[in-house]
Amino acid sequence: AQSVTQPDIHITVSEGASLELRCNYSYGATPYLFWYVQSPGQGLQLLLKYFSGDTLVQGIKGFEAEFKRSQSSFNLRKPSVHWSDAAEYFCAVGGSSNTGKLIFGQGTTLQVKP
Amino acid sequence: EAQVTQNPRYLITVTGKKLTVTCSQNMNHEYMSWYRQDPGLGLRQIYYSMNVEVTDKGDVPEGYKVSRKEKRNFPLILESPSPNQTSLYFCASSLHPSGQDEQFFGPGTRLTVL
């Protein structure tokens, strides 16, 4: 069955520290992978996506993610976190042309300490 | 401005009182979808629509109805709401239903059913 797992429900980092949010997926075909961010009271905004090619993808707001097929992972990273990065982050996998559905992970809430 | 709008943003209602949550997009997208977000579960798809007059069930369709009479609008209807439908609802749209396209999300509707 298709699924996405985000092992960390909550993560707290200090402002200026580096960040890595984990995402593991289970998908039979070639996955299309996404990271979305949800700020408090807001909808979801796309940070970055991976379809093919270079396995390190750059996104908005200084985020990047690396696709590792052997580990079925698509971890999100940022070298230096800002207080405004505090939000909930969702990893998602798509690719089903039958439904267009995105399968989301449970989400990781990021708290940033001053 | 390209966007997905939802109304209302907040709604408190009572069990059994029919309600409709509207969704509209101004990007001429073919594909539209409804998700519900619950703590620890991420987002789950309720219904989706490939195009006008074409709708189908997602993963959690029980208790919901939808219609797609116009390309821009995709209302979510709860004929007889129950407390287990208390949730945060998101409408989303994308250009094509391929699973590859970025999905644009509305700001969300927080529904409480008493």
mmCIF file of C-alpha atoms in Angstrom:
data_model
loop_
_atom_site.group_PDB
_atom_site.id
_atom_site.type_symbol
_atom_site.label_atom_id
_atom_site.label_comp_id
_atom_site.label_asym_id
_atom_site.label_seq_id
_atom_site.Cartn_x
_atom_site.Cartn_y
_atom_site.Cartn_z
ATOM 1 C CA ALA A 1 0.000 0.000 0.000
ATOM 2 C CA GLN A 2 1.108 3.501 -0.691
ATOM 3 C CA SER A 3 2.089 5.431 2.407
ATOM 4 C CA VAL A 4 4.217 8.240 3.726
ATOM 5 C CA THR A 5 5.791 8.274 7.175
ATOM 6 C CA GLN A 6 7.182 11.265 8.985
ATOM 7 C CA PRO A 7 8.798 9.736 12.076
ATOM 8 C CA ASP A 8 9.094 12.978 14.041
ATOM 9 C CA ILE A 9 5.861 14.555 15.254
ATOM 10 C CA HIS A 10 7.557 17.511 16.938
ATOM 11 C CA ILE A 11 11.021 18.966 16.473
ATOM 12 C CA THR A 12 12.526 21.904 18.336
ATOM 13 C CA VAL A 13 15.646 23.649 17.070
ATOM 14 C CA SER A 14 17.410 26.847 18.013
ATOM 15 C CA GLU A 15 17.349 29.753 15.621
ATOM 16 C CA GLY A 16 20.389 29.560 13.360
ATOM 17 C CA ALA A 17 20.808 25.825 13.795
ATOM 18 C CA SER A 18 20.498 23.366 10.945
ATOM 19 C CA LEU A 19 17.338 21.367 10.347
ATOM 20 C CA GLU A 20 16.504 17.986 8.883
ATOM 21 C CA LEU A 21 12.946 16.641 8.684
ATOM 22 C CA ARG A 22 12.613 12.995 7.794
ATOM 23 C CA CYS A 23 10.238 11.452 5.298
ATOM 24 C CA ASN A 24 9.967 7.822 4.209
ATOM 25 C CA TYR A 25 7.591 6.607 1.538
ATOM 26 C CA SER A 26 6.219 3.382 0.215
ATOM 27 C CA TYR A 27 5.142 3.575 -3.409
ATOM 28 C CA GLY A 28 5.148 0.944 -6.119
ATOM 29 C CA ALA A 29 5.905 3.111 -9.112
ATOM 30 C CA THR A 30 8.124 6.114 -9.657
ATOM 31 C CA PRO A 31 7.123 8.531 -6.932
ATOM 32 C CA TYR A 32 6.504 12.211 -7.330
ATOM 33 C CA LEU A 33 7.515 13.718 -4.007
ATOM 34 C CA PHE A 34 6.515 16.996 -2.431
ATOM 35 C CA TRP A 35 7.134 18.989 0.719
ATOM 36 C CA TYR A 36 4.469 21.442 1.843
ATOM 37 C CA VAL A 37 4.521 23.905 4.727
ATOM 38 C CA GLN A 38 1.495 25.018 6.717
ATOM 39 C CA SER A 39 1.883 28.156 8.785
ATOM 40 C CA PRO A 40 -0.597 28.692 11.625
ATOM 41 C CA GLY A 41 -4.034 29.510 10.241
ATOM 42 C CA GLN A 42 -2.871 29.190 6.662
ATOM 43 C CA GLY A 43 -3.282 26.755 3.833
ATOM 44 C CA LEU A 44 -0.486 24.580 2.511
ATOM 45 C CA GLN A 45 2.305 26.090 0.457
ATOM 46 C CA LEU A 46 4.589 24.051 -1.766
ATOM 47 C CA LEU A 47 8.250 24.177 -0.700
ATOM 48 C CA LEU A 48 9.719 21.890 -3.347
ATOM 49 C CA LYS A 49 9.047 18.838 -5.460
ATOM 50 C CA TYR A 50 10.947 15.956 -7.037
ATOM 51 C CA PHE A 51 9.963 14.121 -10.193
ATOM 52 C CA SER A 52 13.210 12.946 -11.771
ATOM 53 C CA GLY A 53 16.784 13.949 -12.495
ATOM 54 C CA ASP A 54 19.060 15.481 -9.903
ATOM 55 C CA THR A 55 18.254 13.900 -6.566
ATOM 56 C CA LEU A 56 19.005 17.099 -4.640
ATOM 57 C CA VAL A 57 16.270 19.631 -5.227
ATOM 58 C CA GLN A 58 16.167 23.242 -4.164
ATOM 59 C CA GLY A 59 13.021 24.937 -2.985
ATOM 60 C CA ILE A 60 11.777 28.220 -1.694
ATOM 61 C CA LYS A 61 12.809 29.858 1.585
ATOM 62 C CA GLY A 62 16.258 28.217 1.509
ATOM 63 C CA PHE A 63 14.991 24.632 1.821
ATOM 64 C CA GLU A 64 16.361 21.637 -0.031
ATOM 65 C CA ALA A 65 15.541 17.945 -0.095
ATOM 66 C CA GLU A 66 17.388 14.841 -1.191
ATOM 67 C CA PHE A 67 15.733 11.857 -2.836
ATOM 68 C CA LYS A 68 17.341 8.541 -1.901
ATOM 69 C CA ARG A 69 15.683 5.680 -3.754
ATOM 70 C CA SER A 70 17.654 2.989 -1.892
ATOM 71 C CA GLN A 71 16.345 4.282 1.425
ATOM 72 C CA SER A 72 12.884 5.312 0.174
ATOM 73 C CA SER A 73 13.493 8.694 1.743
ATOM 74 C CA PHE A 74 13.006 12.332 0.854
ATOM 75 C CA ASN A 75 14.370 14.343 3.774
ATOM 76 C CA LEU A 76 13.991 18.092 3.979
ATOM 77 C CA ARG A 77 16.930 20.233 5.099
ATOM 78 C CA LYS A 78 17.791 23.820 5.840
ATOM 79 C CA PRO A 79 21.256 24.989 6.893
ATOM 80 C CA SER A 80 20.124 27.788 9.201
ATOM 81 C CA VAL A 81 16.624 28.007 10.630
ATOM 82 C CA HIS A 82 14.817 31.320 11.111
ATOM 83 C CA TRP A 83 12.077 31.969 13.665
ATOM 84 C CA SER A 84 9.614 32.392 10.794
ATOM 85 C CA ASP A 85 10.171 28.752 9.800
ATOM 86 C CA ALA A 86 8.084 27.597 12.770
ATOM 87 C CA ALA A 87 5.198 25.735 11.131
ATOM 88 C CA GLU A 88 3.908 22.282 10.306
ATOM 89 C CA TYR A 89 5.623 20.451 7.467
ATOM 90 C CA PHE A 90 4.056 17.754 5.339
ATOM 91 C CA CYS A 91 5.724 15.289 3.033
ATOM 92 C CA ALA A 92 3.510 13.902 0.268
ATOM 93 C CA VAL A 93 3.752 11.460 -2.593
ATOM 94 C CA GLY A 94 1.759 11.642 -5.811
ATOM 95 C CA GLY A 95 1.879 10.127 -9.235
ATOM 96 C CA SER A 96 -1.364 8.279 -9.599
ATOM 97 C CA SER A 97 -2.865 9.514 -12.851
ATOM 98 C CA ASN A 98 -6.124 7.768 -11.971
ATOM 99 C CA THR A 99 -6.989 10.000 -9.049
ATOM 100 C CA GLY A 100 -4.412 12.794 -8.879
ATOM 101 C CA LYS A 101 -4.380 12.123 -5.172
ATOM 102 C CA LEU A 102 -1.575 13.187 -2.889
ATOM 103 C CA ILE A 103 -0.798 10.848 -0.003
ATOM 104 C CA PHE A 104 0.360 12.847 2.981
ATOM 105 C CA GLY A 105 2.482 11.995 5.960
ATOM 106 C CA GLN A 106 1.276 12.797 9.444
ATOM 107 C CA GLY A 107 3.151 16.069 9.562
ATOM 108 C CA THR A 108 6.045 17.400 11.647
ATOM 109 C CA THR A 109 5.600 20.477 13.802
ATOM 110 C CA LEU A 110 8.705 22.626 13.962
ATOM 111 C CA GLN A 111 9.290 24.885 16.926
ATOM 112 C CA VAL A 112 12.134 27.410 16.778
ATOM 113 C CA LYS A 113 13.771 28.587 19.998
ATOM 114 C CA PRO A 114 15.208 32.099 20.088
ATOM 115 C CA GLU B 1 -4.038 36.907 -7.957
ATOM 116 C CA ALA B 2 -4.135 33.167 -8.586
ATOM 117 C CA GLN B 3 -5.819 31.535 -5.652
ATOM 118 C CA VAL B 4 -8.193 29.001 -4.182
ATOM 119 C CA THR B 5 -10.833 30.470 -1.920
ATOM 120 C CA GLN B 6 -13.023 28.715 0.622
ATOM 121 C CA ASN B 7 -16.016 29.909 2.590
ATOM 122 C CA PRO B 8 -16.693 29.991 5.412
ATOM 123 C CA ARG B 9 -13.332 29.896 7.154
ATOM 124 C CA TYR B 10 -14.881 28.890 10.467
ATOM 125 C CA LEU B 11 -18.181 27.175 11.143
ATOM 126 C CA ILE B 12 -19.831 25.800 14.251
ATOM 127 C CA THR B 13 -22.993 23.832 13.667
ATOM 128 C CA VAL B 14 -25.149 21.157 15.252
ATOM 129 C CA THR B 15 -25.643 17.525 14.358
ATOM 130 C CA GLY B 16 -27.939 16.996 11.394
ATOM 131 C CA LYS B 17 -28.035 20.537 10.062
ATOM 132 C CA LYS B 18 -27.103 20.489 6.391
ATOM 133 C CA LEU B 19 -24.198 22.700 5.386
ATOM 134 C CA THR B 20 -22.147 23.570 2.323
ATOM 135 C CA VAL B 21 -18.535 24.681 2.179
ATOM 136 C CA THR B 22 -17.762 26.511 -1.027
ATOM 137 C CA CYS B 23 -14.519 26.311 -2.976
ATOM 138 C CA SER B 24 -13.549 28.376 -5.975
ATOM 139 C CA GLN B 25 -10.358 28.655 -8.043
ATOM 140 C CA ASN B 26 -9.467 31.275 -10.636
ATOM 141 C CA MET B 27 -6.672 29.391 -12.414
ATOM 142 C CA ASN B 28 -8.765 27.430 -14.922
ATOM 143 C CA HIS B 29 -7.596 24.205 -13.319
ATOM 144 C CA GLU B 30 -9.124 20.921 -14.412
ATOM 145 C CA TYR B 31 -8.542 19.041 -11.190
ATOM 146 C CA MET B 32 -10.059 19.869 -7.817
ATOM 147 C CA SER B 33 -10.063 17.942 -4.591
ATOM 148 C CA TRP B 34 -11.210 18.061 -0.979
ATOM 149 C CA TYR B 35 -9.084 16.909 1.941
ATOM 150 C CA ARG B 36 -9.686 16.767 5.650
ATOM 151 C CA GLN B 37 -6.877 17.244 8.152
ATOM 152 C CA ASP B 38 -6.965 15.578 11.540
ATOM 153 C CA PRO B 39 -4.218 15.540 14.188
ATOM 154 C CA GLY B 40 -1.779 12.693 13.698
ATOM 155 C CA LEU B 41 -3.386 11.651 10.414
ATOM 156 C CA GLY B 42 -2.166 14.284 7.996
ATOM 157 C CA LEU B 43 -4.497 15.112 5.114
ATOM 158 C CA ARG B 44 -6.844 12.539 3.650
ATOM 159 C CA GLN B 45 -8.698 12.918 0.385
ATOM 160 C CA ILE B 46 -12.503 13.050 0.573
ATOM 161 C CA TYR B 47 -13.571 13.559 -3.045
ATOM 162 C CA TYR B 48 -11.939 14.699 -6.239
ATOM 163 C CA SER B 49 -12.987 15.935 -9.658
ATOM 164 C CA MET B 50 -11.103 15.445 -12.909
ATOM 165 C CA ASN B 51 -13.206 18.018 -14.729
ATOM 166 C CA VAL B 52 -16.703 19.432 -14.983
ATOM 167 C CA GLU B 53 -19.364 16.839 -14.170
ATOM 168 C CA VAL B 54 -16.688 14.238 -13.308
ATOM 169 C CA THR B 55 -16.352 13.453 -9.614
ATOM 170 C CA ASP B 56 -15.232 10.419 -7.652
ATOM 171 C CA LYS B 57 -14.667 9.222 -4.117
ATOM 172 C CA GLY B 58 -11.383 9.567 -2.321
ATOM 173 C CA ASP B 59 -10.291 7.682 0.767
ATOM 174 C CA VAL B 60 -12.856 9.023 3.259
ATOM 175 C CA PRO B 61 -16.042 9.944 1.345
ATOM 176 C CA GLU B 62 -18.679 8.751 3.850
ATOM 177 C CA GLY B 63 -21.047 11.519 4.888
ATOM 178 C CA TYR B 64 -19.995 13.946 2.158
ATOM 179 C CA LYS B 65 -21.238 14.939 -1.274
ATOM 180 C CA VAL B 66 -19.740 17.125 -3.970
ATOM 181 C CA SER B 67 -20.708 18.581 -7.309
ATOM 182 C CA ARG B 68 -18.798 20.153 -10.201
ATOM 183 C CA LYS B 69 -21.215 22.060 -12.379
ATOM 184 C CA GLU B 70 -18.679 24.728 -13.294
ATOM 185 C CA LYS B 71 -14.947 24.434 -13.742
ATOM 186 C CA ARG B 72 -14.117 26.972 -11.067
ATOM 187 C CA ASN B 73 -16.379 25.743 -8.260
ATOM 188 C CA PHE B 74 -16.321 22.543 -6.225
ATOM 189 C CA PRO B 75 -18.597 22.741 -3.170
ATOM 190 C CA LEU B 76 -18.471 20.206 -0.348
ATOM 191 C CA ILE B 77 -21.855 19.256 1.077
ATOM 192 C CA LEU B 78 -22.553 17.658 4.429
ATOM 193 C CA GLU B 79 -26.184 16.529 4.294
ATOM 194 C CA SER B 80 -26.363 15.494 7.951
ATOM 195 C CA PRO B 81 -23.192 16.458 9.793
ATOM 196 C CA SER B 82 -22.033 14.407 12.751
ATOM 197 C CA PRO B 83 -19.424 15.165 15.440
ATOM 198 C CA ASN B 84 -16.866 12.883 13.765
ATOM 199 C CA GLN B 85 -16.841 15.313 10.860
ATOM 200 C CA THR B 86 -15.339 17.983 13.081
ATOM 201 C CA SER B 87 -12.113 18.707 11.245
ATOM 202 C CA LEU B 88 -10.083 21.160 9.191
ATOM 203 C CA TYR B 89 -11.041 21.003 5.524
ATOM 204 C CA PHE B 90 -8.920 22.018 2.560
ATOM 205 C CA CYS B 91 -9.863 22.443 -1.047
ATOM 206 C CA ALA B 92 -7.094 22.061 -3.613
ATOM 207 C CA SER B 93 -6.721 22.403 -7.360
ATOM 208 C CA SER B 94 -4.153 21.613 -10.017
ATOM 209 C CA LEU B 95 -3.901 22.150 -13.736
ATOM 210 C CA HIS B 96 -4.058 18.452 -14.591
ATOM 211 C CA PRO B 97 -4.985 15.364 -12.588
ATOM 212 C CA SER B 98 -1.635 13.695 -13.176
ATOM 213 C CA GLY B 99 -0.341 13.693 -9.637
ATOM 214 C CA GLN B 100 2.704 15.551 -10.938
ATOM 215 C CA ASP B 101 1.310 19.036 -10.886
ATOM 216 C CA GLU B 102 1.575 21.258 -7.869
ATOM 217 C CA GLN B 103 -1.693 21.352 -5.994
ATOM 218 C CA PHE B 104 -2.768 24.777 -4.789
ATOM 219 C CA PHE B 105 -4.567 24.786 -1.480
ATOM 220 C CA GLY B 106 -7.220 27.041 -0.087
ATOM 221 C CA PRO B 107 -6.855 28.603 3.387
ATOM 222 C CA GLY B 108 -8.940 25.921 5.075
ATOM 223 C CA THR B 109 -12.325 25.716 6.772
ATOM 224 C CA ARG B 110 -12.425 24.748 10.419
ATOM 225 C CA LEU B 111 -15.688 22.937 11.090
ATOM 226 C CA THR B 112 -17.028 22.022 14.502
ATOM 227 C CA VAL B 113 -20.117 19.817 14.744
ATOM 228 C CA LEU B 114 -21.741 19.778 18.177
#
